[in-house]
Short mmCIF file of C-alpha atoms and ligand atoms in Angstrom, two decimals:
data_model
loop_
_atom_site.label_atom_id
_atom_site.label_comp_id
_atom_site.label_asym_id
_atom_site.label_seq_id
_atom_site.Cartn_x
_atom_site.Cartn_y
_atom_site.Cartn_z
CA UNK A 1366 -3.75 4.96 -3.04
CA UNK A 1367 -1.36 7.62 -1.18
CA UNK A 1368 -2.68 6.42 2.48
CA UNK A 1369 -3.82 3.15 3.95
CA UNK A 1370 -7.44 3.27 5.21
CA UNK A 1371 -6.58 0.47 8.16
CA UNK A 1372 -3.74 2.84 8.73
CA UNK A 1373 -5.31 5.74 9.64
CA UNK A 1374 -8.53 3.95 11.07
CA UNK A 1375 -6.11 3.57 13.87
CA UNK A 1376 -5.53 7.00 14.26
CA UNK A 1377 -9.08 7.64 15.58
CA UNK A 1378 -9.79 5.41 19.09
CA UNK A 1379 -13.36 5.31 19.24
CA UNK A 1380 -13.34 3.12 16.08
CA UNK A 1381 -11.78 0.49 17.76
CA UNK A 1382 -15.18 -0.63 19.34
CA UNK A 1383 -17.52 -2.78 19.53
CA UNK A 1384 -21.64 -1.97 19.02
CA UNK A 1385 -24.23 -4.80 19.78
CA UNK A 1386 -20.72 -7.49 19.93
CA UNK A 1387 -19.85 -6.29 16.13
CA UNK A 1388 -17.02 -4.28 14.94
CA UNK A 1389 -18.63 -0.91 15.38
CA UNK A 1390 -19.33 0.53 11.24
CA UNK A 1391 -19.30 4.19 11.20
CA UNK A 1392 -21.31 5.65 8.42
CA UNK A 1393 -22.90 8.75 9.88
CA UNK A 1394 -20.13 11.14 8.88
CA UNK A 1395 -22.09 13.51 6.87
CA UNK A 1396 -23.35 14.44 10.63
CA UNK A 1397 -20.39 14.79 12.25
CA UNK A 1398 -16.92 12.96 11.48
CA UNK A 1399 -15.03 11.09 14.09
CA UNK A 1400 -11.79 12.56 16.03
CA UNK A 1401 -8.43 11.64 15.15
CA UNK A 1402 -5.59 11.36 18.15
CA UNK A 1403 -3.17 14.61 16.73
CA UNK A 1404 -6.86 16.67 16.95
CA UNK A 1405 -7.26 15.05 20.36
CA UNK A 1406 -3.69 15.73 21.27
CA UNK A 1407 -4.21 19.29 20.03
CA UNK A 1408 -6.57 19.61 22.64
CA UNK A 1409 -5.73 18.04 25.21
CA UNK A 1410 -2.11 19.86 25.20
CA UNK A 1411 -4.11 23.43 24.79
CA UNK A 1412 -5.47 22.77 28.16
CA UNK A 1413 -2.34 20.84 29.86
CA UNK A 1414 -0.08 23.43 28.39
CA UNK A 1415 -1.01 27.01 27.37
CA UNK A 1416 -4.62 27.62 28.36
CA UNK A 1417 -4.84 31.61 29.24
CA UNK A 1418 -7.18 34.01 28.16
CA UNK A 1419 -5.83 35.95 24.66
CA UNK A 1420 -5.01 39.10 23.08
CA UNK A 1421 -5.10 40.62 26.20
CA UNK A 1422 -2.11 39.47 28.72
CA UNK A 1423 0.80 40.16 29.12
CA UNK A 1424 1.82 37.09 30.88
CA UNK A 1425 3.93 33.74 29.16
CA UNK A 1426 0.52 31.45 29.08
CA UNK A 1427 -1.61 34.49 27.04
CA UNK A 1428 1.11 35.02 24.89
CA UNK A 1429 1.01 31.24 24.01
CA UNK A 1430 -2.48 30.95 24.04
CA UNK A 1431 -2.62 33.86 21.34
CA UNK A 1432 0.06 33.17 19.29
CA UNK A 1433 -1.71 29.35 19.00
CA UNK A 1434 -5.05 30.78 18.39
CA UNK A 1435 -3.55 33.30 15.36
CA UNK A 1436 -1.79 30.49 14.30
CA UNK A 1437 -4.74 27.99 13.91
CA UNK A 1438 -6.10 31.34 11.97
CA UNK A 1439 -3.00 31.18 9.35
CA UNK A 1440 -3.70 27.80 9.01
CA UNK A 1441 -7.46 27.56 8.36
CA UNK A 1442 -6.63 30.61 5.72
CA UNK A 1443 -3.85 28.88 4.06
CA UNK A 1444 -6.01 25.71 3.78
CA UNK A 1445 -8.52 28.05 1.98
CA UNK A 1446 -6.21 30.28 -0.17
CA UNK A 1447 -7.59 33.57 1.75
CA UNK A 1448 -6.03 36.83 0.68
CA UNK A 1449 -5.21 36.93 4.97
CA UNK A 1450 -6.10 35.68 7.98
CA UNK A 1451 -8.25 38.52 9.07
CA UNK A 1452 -10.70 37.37 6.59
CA UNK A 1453 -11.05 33.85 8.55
CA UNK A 1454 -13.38 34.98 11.55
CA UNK A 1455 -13.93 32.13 14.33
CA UNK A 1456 -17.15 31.26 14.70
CA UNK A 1457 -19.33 28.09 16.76
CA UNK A 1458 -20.08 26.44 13.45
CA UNK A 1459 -22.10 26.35 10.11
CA UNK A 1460 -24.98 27.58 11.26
CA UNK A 1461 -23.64 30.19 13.48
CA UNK A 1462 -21.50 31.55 10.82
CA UNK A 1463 -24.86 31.82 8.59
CA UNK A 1464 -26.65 33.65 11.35
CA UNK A 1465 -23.82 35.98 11.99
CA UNK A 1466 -24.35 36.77 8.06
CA UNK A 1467 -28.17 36.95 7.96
CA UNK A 1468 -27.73 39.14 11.10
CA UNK A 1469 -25.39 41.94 9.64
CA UNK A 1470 -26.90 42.11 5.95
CA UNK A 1471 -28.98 45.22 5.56
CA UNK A 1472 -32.02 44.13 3.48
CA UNK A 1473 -34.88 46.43 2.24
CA UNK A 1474 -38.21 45.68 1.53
CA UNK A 1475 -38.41 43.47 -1.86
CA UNK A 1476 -35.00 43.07 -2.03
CA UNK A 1477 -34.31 39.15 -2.81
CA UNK A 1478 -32.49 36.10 -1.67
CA UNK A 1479 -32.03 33.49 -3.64
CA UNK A 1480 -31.48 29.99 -1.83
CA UNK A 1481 -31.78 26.52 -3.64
CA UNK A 1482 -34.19 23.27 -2.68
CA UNK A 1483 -31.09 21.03 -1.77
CA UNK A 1484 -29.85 23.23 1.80
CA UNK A 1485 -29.89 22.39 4.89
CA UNK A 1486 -32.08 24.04 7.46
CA UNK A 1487 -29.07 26.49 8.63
CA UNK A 1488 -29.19 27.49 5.26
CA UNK A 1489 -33.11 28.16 5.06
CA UNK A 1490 -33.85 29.50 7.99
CA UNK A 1491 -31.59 32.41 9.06
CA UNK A 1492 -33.11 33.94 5.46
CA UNK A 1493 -36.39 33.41 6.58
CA UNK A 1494 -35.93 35.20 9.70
CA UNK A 1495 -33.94 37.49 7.76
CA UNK A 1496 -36.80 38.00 5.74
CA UNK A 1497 -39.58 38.57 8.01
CA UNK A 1498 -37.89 41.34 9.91
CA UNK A 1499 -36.47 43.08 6.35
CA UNK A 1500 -39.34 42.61 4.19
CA UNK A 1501 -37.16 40.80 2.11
CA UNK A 1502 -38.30 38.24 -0.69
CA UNK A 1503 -36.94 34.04 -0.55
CA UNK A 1504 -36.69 32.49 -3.30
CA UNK A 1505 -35.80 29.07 -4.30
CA UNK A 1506 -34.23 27.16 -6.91
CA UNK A 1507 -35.30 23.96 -7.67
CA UNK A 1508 -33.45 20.80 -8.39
CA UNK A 1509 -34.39 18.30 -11.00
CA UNK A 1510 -35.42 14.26 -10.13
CA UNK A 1511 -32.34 13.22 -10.16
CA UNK A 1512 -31.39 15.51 -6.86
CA UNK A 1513 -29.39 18.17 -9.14
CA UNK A 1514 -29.81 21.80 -9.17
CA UNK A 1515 -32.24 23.30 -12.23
CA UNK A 1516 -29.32 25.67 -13.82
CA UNK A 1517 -31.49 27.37 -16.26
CA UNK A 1518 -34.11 28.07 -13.21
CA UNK A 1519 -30.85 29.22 -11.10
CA UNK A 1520 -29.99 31.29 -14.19
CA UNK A 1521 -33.40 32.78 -14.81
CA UNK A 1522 -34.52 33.13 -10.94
CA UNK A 1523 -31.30 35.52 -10.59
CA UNK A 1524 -32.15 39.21 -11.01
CA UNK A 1525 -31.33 42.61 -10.07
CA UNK A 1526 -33.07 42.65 -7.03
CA UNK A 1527 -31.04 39.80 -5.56
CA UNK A 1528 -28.57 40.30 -2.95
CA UNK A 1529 -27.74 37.37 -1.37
CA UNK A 1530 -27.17 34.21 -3.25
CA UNK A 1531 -27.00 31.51 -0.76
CA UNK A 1532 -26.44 27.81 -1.94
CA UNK A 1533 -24.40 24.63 -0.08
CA UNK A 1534 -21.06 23.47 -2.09
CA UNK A 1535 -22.45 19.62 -1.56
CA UNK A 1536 -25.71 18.41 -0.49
CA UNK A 1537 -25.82 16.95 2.83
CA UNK A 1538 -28.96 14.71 2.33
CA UNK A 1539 -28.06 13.41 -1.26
CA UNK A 1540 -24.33 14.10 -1.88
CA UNK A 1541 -24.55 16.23 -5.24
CA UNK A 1542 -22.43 18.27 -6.00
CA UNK A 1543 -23.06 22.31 -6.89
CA UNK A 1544 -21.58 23.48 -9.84
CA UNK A 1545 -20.49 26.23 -7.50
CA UNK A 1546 -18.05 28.29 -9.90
CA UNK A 1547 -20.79 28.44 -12.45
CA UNK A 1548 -23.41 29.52 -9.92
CA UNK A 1549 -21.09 32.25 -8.19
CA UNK A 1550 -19.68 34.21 -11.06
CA UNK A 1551 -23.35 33.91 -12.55
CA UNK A 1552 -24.85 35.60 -8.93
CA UNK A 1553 -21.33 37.78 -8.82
CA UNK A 1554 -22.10 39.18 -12.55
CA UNK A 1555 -26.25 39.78 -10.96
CA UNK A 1556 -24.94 41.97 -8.75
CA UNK A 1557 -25.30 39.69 -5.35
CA UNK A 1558 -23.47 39.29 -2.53
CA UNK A 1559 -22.80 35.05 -2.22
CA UNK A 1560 -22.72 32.71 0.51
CA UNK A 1561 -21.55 28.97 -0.40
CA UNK A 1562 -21.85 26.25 2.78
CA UNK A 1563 -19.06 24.38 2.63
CA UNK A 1564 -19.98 22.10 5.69
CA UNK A 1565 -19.61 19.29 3.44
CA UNK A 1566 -17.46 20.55 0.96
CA UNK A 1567 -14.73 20.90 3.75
CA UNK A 1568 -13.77 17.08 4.70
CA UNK A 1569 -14.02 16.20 0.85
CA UNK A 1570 -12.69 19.07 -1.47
CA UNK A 1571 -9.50 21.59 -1.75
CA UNK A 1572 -11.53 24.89 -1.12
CA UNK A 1573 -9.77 27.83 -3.19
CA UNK A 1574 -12.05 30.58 -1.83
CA UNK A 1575 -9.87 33.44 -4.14
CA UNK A 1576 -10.77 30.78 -6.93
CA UNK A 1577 -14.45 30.65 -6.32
CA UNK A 1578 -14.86 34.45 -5.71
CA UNK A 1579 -17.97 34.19 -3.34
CA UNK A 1580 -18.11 36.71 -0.33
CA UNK A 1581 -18.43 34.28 2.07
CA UNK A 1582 -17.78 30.79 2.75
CA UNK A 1583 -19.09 28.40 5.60
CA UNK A 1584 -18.06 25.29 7.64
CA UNK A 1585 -17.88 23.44 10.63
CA UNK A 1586 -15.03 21.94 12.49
CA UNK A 1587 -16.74 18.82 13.58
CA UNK A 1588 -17.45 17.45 9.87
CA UNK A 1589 -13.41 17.49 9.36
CA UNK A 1590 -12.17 15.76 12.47
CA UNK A 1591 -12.02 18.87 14.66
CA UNK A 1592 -14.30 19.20 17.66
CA UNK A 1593 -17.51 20.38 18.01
CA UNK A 1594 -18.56 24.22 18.73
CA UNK A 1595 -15.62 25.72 16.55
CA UNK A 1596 -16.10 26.60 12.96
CA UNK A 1597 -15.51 29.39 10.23
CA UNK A 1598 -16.37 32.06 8.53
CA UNK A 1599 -14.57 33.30 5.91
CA UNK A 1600 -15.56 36.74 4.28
CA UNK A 1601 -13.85 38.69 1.85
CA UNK A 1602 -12.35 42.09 3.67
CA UNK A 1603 -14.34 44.31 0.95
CA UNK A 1604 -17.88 42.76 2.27
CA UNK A 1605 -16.74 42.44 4.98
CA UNK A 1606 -15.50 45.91 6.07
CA UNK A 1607 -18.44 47.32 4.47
CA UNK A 1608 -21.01 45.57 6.87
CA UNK A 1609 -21.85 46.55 10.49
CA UNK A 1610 -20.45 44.84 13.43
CA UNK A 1611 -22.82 41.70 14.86
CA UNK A 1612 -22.53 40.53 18.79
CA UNK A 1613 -21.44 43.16 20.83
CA UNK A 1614 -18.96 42.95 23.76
CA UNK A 1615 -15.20 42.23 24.47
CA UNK A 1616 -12.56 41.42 21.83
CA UNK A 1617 -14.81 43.40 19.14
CA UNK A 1618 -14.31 47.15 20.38
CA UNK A 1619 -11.25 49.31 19.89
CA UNK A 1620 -12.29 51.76 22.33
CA UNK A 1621 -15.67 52.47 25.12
CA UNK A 1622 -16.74 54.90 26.48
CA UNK A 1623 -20.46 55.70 27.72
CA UNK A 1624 -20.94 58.17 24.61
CA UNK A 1625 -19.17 56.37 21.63
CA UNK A 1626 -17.95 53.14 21.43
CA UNK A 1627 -15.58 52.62 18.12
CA UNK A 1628 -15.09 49.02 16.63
CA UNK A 1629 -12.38 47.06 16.28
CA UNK A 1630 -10.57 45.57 12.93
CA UNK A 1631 -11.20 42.50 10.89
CA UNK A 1632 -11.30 39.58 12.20
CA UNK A 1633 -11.85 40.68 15.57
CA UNK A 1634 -14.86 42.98 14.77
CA UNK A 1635 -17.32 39.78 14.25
CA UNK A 1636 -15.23 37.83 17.16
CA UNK A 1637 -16.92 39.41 20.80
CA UNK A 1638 -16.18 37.64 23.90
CA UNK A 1639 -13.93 34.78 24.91
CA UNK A 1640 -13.85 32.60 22.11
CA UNK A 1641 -13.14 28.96 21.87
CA UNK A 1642 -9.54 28.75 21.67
CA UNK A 1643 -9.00 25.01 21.92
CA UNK A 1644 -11.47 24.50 19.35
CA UNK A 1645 -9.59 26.81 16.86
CA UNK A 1646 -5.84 24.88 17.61
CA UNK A 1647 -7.87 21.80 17.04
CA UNK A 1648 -9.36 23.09 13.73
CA UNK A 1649 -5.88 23.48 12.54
CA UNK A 1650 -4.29 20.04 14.05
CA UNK A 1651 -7.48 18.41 11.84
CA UNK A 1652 -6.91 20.59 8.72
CA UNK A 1653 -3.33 19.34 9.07
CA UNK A 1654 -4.37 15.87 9.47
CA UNK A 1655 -6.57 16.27 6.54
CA UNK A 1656 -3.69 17.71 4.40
CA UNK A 1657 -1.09 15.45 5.71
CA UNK A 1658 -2.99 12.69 4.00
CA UNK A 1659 -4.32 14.74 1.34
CA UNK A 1660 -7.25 15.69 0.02
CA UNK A 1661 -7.45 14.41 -3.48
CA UNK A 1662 -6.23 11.09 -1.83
CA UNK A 1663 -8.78 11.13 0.85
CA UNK A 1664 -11.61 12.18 -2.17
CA UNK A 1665 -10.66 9.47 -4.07
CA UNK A 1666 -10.96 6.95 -1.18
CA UNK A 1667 -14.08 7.96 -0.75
CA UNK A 1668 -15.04 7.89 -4.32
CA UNK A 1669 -14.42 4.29 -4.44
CA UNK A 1670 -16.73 3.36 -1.44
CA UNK A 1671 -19.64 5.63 -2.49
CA UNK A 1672 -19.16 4.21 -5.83
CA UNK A 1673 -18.72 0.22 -4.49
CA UNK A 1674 -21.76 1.23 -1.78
CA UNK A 1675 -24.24 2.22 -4.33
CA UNK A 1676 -23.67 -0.80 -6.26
CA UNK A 1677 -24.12 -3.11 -3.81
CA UNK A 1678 -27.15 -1.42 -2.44
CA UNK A 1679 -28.89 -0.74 -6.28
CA UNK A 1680 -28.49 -4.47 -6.49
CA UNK A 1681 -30.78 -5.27 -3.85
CA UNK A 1682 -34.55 -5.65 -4.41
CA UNK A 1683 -37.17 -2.24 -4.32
CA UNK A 1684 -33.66 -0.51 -2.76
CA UNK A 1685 -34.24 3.67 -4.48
CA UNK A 1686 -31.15 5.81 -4.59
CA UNK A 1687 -31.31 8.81 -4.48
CA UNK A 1688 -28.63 11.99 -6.01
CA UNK A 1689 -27.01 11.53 -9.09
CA UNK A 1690 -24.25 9.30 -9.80
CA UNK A 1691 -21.38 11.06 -9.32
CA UNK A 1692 -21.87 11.96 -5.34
CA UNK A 1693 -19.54 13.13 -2.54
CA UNK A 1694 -19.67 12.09 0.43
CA UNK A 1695 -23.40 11.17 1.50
CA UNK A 1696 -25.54 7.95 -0.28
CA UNK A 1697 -29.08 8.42 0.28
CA UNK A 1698 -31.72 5.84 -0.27
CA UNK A 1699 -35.09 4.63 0.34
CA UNK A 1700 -36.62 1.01 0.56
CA UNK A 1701 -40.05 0.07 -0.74
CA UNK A 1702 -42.40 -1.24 2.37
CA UNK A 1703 -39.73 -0.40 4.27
CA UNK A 1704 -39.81 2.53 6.88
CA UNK A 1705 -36.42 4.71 6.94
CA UNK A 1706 -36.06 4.36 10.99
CA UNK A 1707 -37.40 0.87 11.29
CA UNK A 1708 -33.97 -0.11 8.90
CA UNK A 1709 -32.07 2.04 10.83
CA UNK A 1710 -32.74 0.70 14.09
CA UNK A 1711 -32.21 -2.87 12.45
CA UNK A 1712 -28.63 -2.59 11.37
CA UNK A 1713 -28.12 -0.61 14.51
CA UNK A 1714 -28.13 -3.65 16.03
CA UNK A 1715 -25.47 -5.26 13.47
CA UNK A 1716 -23.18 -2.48 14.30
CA UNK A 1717 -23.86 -0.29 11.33
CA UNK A 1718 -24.50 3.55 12.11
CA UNK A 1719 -26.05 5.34 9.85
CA UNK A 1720 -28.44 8.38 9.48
CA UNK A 1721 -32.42 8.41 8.66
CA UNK A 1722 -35.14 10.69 8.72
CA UNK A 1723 -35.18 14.16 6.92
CA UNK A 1724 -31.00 15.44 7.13
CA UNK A 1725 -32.45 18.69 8.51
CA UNK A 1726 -33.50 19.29 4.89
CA UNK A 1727 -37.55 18.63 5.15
CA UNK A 1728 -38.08 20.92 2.00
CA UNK A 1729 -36.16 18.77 0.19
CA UNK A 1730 -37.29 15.82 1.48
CA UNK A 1731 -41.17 16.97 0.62
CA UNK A 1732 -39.95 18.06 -3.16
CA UNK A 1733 -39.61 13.97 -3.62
CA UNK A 1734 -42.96 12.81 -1.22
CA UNK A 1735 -40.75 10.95 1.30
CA UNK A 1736 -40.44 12.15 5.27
CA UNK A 1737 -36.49 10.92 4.76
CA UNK A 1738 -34.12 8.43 3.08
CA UNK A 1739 -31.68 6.56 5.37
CA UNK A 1740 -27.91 7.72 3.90
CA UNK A 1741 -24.65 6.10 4.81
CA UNK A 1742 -21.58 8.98 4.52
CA UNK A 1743 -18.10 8.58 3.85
CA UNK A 1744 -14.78 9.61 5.60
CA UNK A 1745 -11.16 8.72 5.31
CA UNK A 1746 -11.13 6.05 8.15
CA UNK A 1747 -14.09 3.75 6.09
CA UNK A 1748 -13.26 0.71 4.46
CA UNK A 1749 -14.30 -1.81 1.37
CA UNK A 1750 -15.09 -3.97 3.97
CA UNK A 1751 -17.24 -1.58 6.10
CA UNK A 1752 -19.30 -1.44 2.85
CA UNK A 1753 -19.78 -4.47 2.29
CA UNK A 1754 -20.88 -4.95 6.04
CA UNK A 1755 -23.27 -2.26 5.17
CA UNK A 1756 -24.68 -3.96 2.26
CA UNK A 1757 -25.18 -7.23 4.22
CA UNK A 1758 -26.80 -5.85 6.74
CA UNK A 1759 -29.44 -3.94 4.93
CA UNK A 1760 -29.91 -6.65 2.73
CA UNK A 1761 -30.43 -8.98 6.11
CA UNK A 1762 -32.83 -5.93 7.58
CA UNK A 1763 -34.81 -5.77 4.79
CA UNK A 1764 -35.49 -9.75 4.80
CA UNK A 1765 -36.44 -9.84 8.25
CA UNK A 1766 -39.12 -6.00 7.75
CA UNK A 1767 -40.61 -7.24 4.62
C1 PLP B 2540 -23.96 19.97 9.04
C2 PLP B 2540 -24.40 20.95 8.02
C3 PLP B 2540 -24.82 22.24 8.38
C4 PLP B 2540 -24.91 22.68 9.81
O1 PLP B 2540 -23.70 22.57 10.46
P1 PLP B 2540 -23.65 22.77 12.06
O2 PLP B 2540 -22.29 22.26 12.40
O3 PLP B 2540 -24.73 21.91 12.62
O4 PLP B 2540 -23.84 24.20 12.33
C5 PLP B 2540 -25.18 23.09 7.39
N1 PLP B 2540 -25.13 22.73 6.10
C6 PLP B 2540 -24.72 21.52 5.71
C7 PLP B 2540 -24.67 21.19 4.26
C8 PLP B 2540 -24.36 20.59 6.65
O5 PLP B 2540 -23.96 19.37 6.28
#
């Protein structure tokens, strides 16, 4: 093991509480991960130190401010193996980076998107919007019992009308795993433009976006230690360039006037307004925190407790998981006679957080006749012991509900 989990634990404060009198167990980091103290730092010393508005002063504080806020640009495109920074475009999150997509793609009646059973809402919805005002076609992929994708469907459901191929890296509800290469040079040789979400992939996987060869990728900050309302879009320059601006308003313009406005460059163009500039120094500080540990480390980690987690919890009576065996991140399982939120609320009570209820994937959840699973997720801070807690207590909840 390159790090020690008890180690770095103590790197993130809020774990060192107590829930109900028990050692607080955090296992609801598929929603949003906890913050360690160099993110905190990060922002804290934004706003003690350098805050000023950027790109635009001339003063000492905007010149700090912006060279910070290009910096935690470098950064997040290093961390992704961009071809520059330009191509790394600041946005509030997943979902916001999907919308800005779905809001610049010119569709035309019966052209198609293809989409897959396993997203999340953000990566459902935008289309369908998309859809309704283009006259555009959704269509869906879908995934086999055993909560992995149906290739040959993916294969066969990919035609020349597509242009967009949207699918998440890892499933957020069941932990599988895309075979994302596969699917992108299979929608890049259709002809489609292709948008992975990498909300999950991002906390739990090196990301080589020149590797993959998508057009864009996805994430949020708050699912790898950085704060909420900051996240990413990557895009590649050529699809980029060759789409229309989005929000309109400062920062995105290179000149105004009442007759003609012209637009600015990449990654400014898709970056109007004030953005948030602590957010993107704290995206970096996690990304560095993520790094300094490393990621193969920290997948491996987490490997081990997904793995130790689903054999404790197979082992118990009429316990269902659900995904297949090799998951990342996210465990997801149901209990006969036993309701998803009444178990939750239970081992609430012993300290144990974790998620039930649909993951903001209800499609997915109505493909397999349930309303939701209750899923424990994984992050570098969790321990063997945390699992085993977890184990005990659903084991004790399900006792005292049945
Ligand atoms: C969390 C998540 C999203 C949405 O991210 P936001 O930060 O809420 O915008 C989208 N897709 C997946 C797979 C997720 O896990």
């Amino acid at each position: 093991m390159a790090f020690d989990p008890s180690k770095v634990r103590a790197e993130f404060p809020i774990l060192a509480q107590a829930v109900n009198g028990r050692p607080l167990v955090y296992l609801d980091n598929a929603a949003t991960t906890q913050k360690p103290r160099a993110v905190l730092d990060a922002s804290r010393r934004y706003y003690e130190e350098i805050n000023a508005n950027i790109h635009r002063g001339t003063h000492h504080l905007a010149r700090a401010a912006t060279a910070a806020h290009e910096a935690a640009r470098e950064t997040v495109a290093r961390h992704l193996n961009a071809a520059e920074p330009a191509e790394v475009i600041f946005t509030a999150g997943t979902t916001d980076s999907i919308n800005l997509v779905a809001a610049i793609l010119p569709l035309a009646p019966g052209d198609e998107i293809l989409i897959t059973a396993l997203e999340h809402h953000s990566n459902i919805v935008p289309w369908q919007m998309l859809c309704e005002r283009s006259g555009a076609i959704l269509k869906v992929v879908p995934c086999h019992d055993d909560g992995t994708l149906d290739r040959a469907a993916f294969h066969s459901l990919l035609g020349e009308r597509t242009r967009l191929t949207a699918f998440t890296w890892i499933s957020n509800a069941f932990g599988t795993v895309n075979p994302v290469h596969e699917m992108t040079a299979a929608a890049k040789a259709a002809g489609s433009l292709v948008l992975v979400d990498a909300a999950q992939a991002i906390p739990h996987l090196a990301i080589d976006v020149r590797a993959l060869g998508a057009d864009f990728v996805a994430f949020s900050g708050h699912k790898v230690y950085a704060p909420t309302g900051i996240g990413v879009l990557w895009g590649k320059r050529a699809a980029l360039d060759a789409l229309p601006p989005w929000r309109g308003g400062g920062e995105m313009i290179k000149e105004v006037t009442f007759e003609k406005t012209t637009y600015n460059e990449l990654p400014f163009k898709y970056e109007a307004g004030t953005p948030n500039i602590e957010g993107a120094i704290a995206l970096a500080a996690a990304l560095d925190f993520v790094n300094g540990r490393g990621l193969a480390a920290i997948a491996a980690h987490e490997d081990r407790l997904i793995r130790r987690a689903a054999e404790g919890l197979s082992a118990l009576p009429g316990v269902h998981l659900y995904g297949p065996p090799d998951r990342a991140g996210a465990l997801s399982f149901g209990i006969a006679g036993v309701h998803h939120y009444d178990l939750g609320t239970l081992i609430d009570q012993m300290g144990v957080a974790v998620r039930t209820g649909h993951h903001c994937c209800q499609p997915l959840m109505g493909r397999f006749g349930i309303t939701g699973t209750t899923r424990a997720s994984f992050a570098v801070y969790n321990t063997e012991d945390e699992v085993d807690a977890l184990v005990a207590a659903v084991a004790r909840a399900v006792a005292m509900l049945r």
